[in-house]
XYZ file of C-alpha atoms in Angstrom:
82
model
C -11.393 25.116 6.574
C -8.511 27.747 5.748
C -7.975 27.890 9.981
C -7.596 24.150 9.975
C -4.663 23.878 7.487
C -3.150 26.844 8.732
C -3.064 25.085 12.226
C -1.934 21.661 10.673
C 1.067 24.157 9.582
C 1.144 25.767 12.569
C 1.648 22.496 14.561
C 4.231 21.039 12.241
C 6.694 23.750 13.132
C 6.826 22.984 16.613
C 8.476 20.550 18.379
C 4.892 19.530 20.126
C 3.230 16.835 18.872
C -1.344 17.217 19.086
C -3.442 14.836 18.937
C -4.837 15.768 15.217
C -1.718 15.916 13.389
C -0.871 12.923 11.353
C 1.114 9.915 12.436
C 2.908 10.444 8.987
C 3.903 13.957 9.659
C 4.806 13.280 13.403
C 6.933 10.287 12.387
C 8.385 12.056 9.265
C 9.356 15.466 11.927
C 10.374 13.614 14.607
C 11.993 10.220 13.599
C 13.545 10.168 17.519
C 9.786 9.137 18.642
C 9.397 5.945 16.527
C 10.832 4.110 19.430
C 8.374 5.613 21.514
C 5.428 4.543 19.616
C 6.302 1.239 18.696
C 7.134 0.487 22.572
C 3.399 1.487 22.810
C 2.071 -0.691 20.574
C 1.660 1.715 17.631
C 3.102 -0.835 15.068
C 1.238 0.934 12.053
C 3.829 3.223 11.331
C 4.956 2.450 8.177
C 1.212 1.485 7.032
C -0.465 3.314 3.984
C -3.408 4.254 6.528
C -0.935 6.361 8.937
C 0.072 8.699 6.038
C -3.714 10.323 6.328
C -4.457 9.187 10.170
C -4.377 11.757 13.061
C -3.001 10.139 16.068
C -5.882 10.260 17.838
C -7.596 7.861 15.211
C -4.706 5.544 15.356
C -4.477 5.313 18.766
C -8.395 4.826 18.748
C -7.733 1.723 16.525
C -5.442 0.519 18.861
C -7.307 0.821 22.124
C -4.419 3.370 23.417
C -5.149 6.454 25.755
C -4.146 9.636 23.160
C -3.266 11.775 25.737
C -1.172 9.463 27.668
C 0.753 8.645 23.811
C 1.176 12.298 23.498
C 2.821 12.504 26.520
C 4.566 10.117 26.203
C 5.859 11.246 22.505
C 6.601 15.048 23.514
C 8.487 13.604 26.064
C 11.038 11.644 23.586
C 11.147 14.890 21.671
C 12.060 16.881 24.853
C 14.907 14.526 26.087
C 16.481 14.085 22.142
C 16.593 18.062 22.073
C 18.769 18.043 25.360
C-alpha cells in the first residue's frame, strides 16, 4: 500500500502522465493537456467522478484506447515545455 502512494507521488513530479494517476491530478499538473483530452472526447473533466478516477477508468468509460490518450497527452506536455 505504502509503494503505491509513494508512486502516485512519484508520478506527480514528473512531467509524464501513467495511466493510474488521476484525471484530477493530471488536469490540475498539467492544465496545457485539457485541450488534448477534450479533443478526445474526455468531456468529464470537470466532473466530481474525475477527482478519484485514474485515466485508465475514465477512458474505459468512454470507450477510448488509454495508451493511445497517454500518448497523446505526454505529447501536449512535451510540445508546451518547448
Amino acid at each position: 500500500m505504502l509503494k503505491k502512494i509513494l508512486k502516485k507521488f512519484e508520478d506527480m513530479n514528473s512531467n509524464t502522465v501513467t495511466q493510474d494517476m488521476l484525471v484530477g491530478d493530471i488536469v490540475r499538473l498539467h492544465p496545457e493537456v485539457v485541450d488534448t483530452l477534450l479533443s478526445h472526447g474526455m468531456h468529464c473533466l470537470g466532473c466530481p467522478s474525475s477527482q478519484q478516477e485514474s485515466l485508465a477508468n475514465a477512458c474505459m468509460v468512454h470507450g477510448l484506447d488509454p495508451e493511445k490518450i497517454v500518448t497523446a497527452v505526454n505529447l501536449a506536455i512535451q510540445t508546451e515545455k518547448q
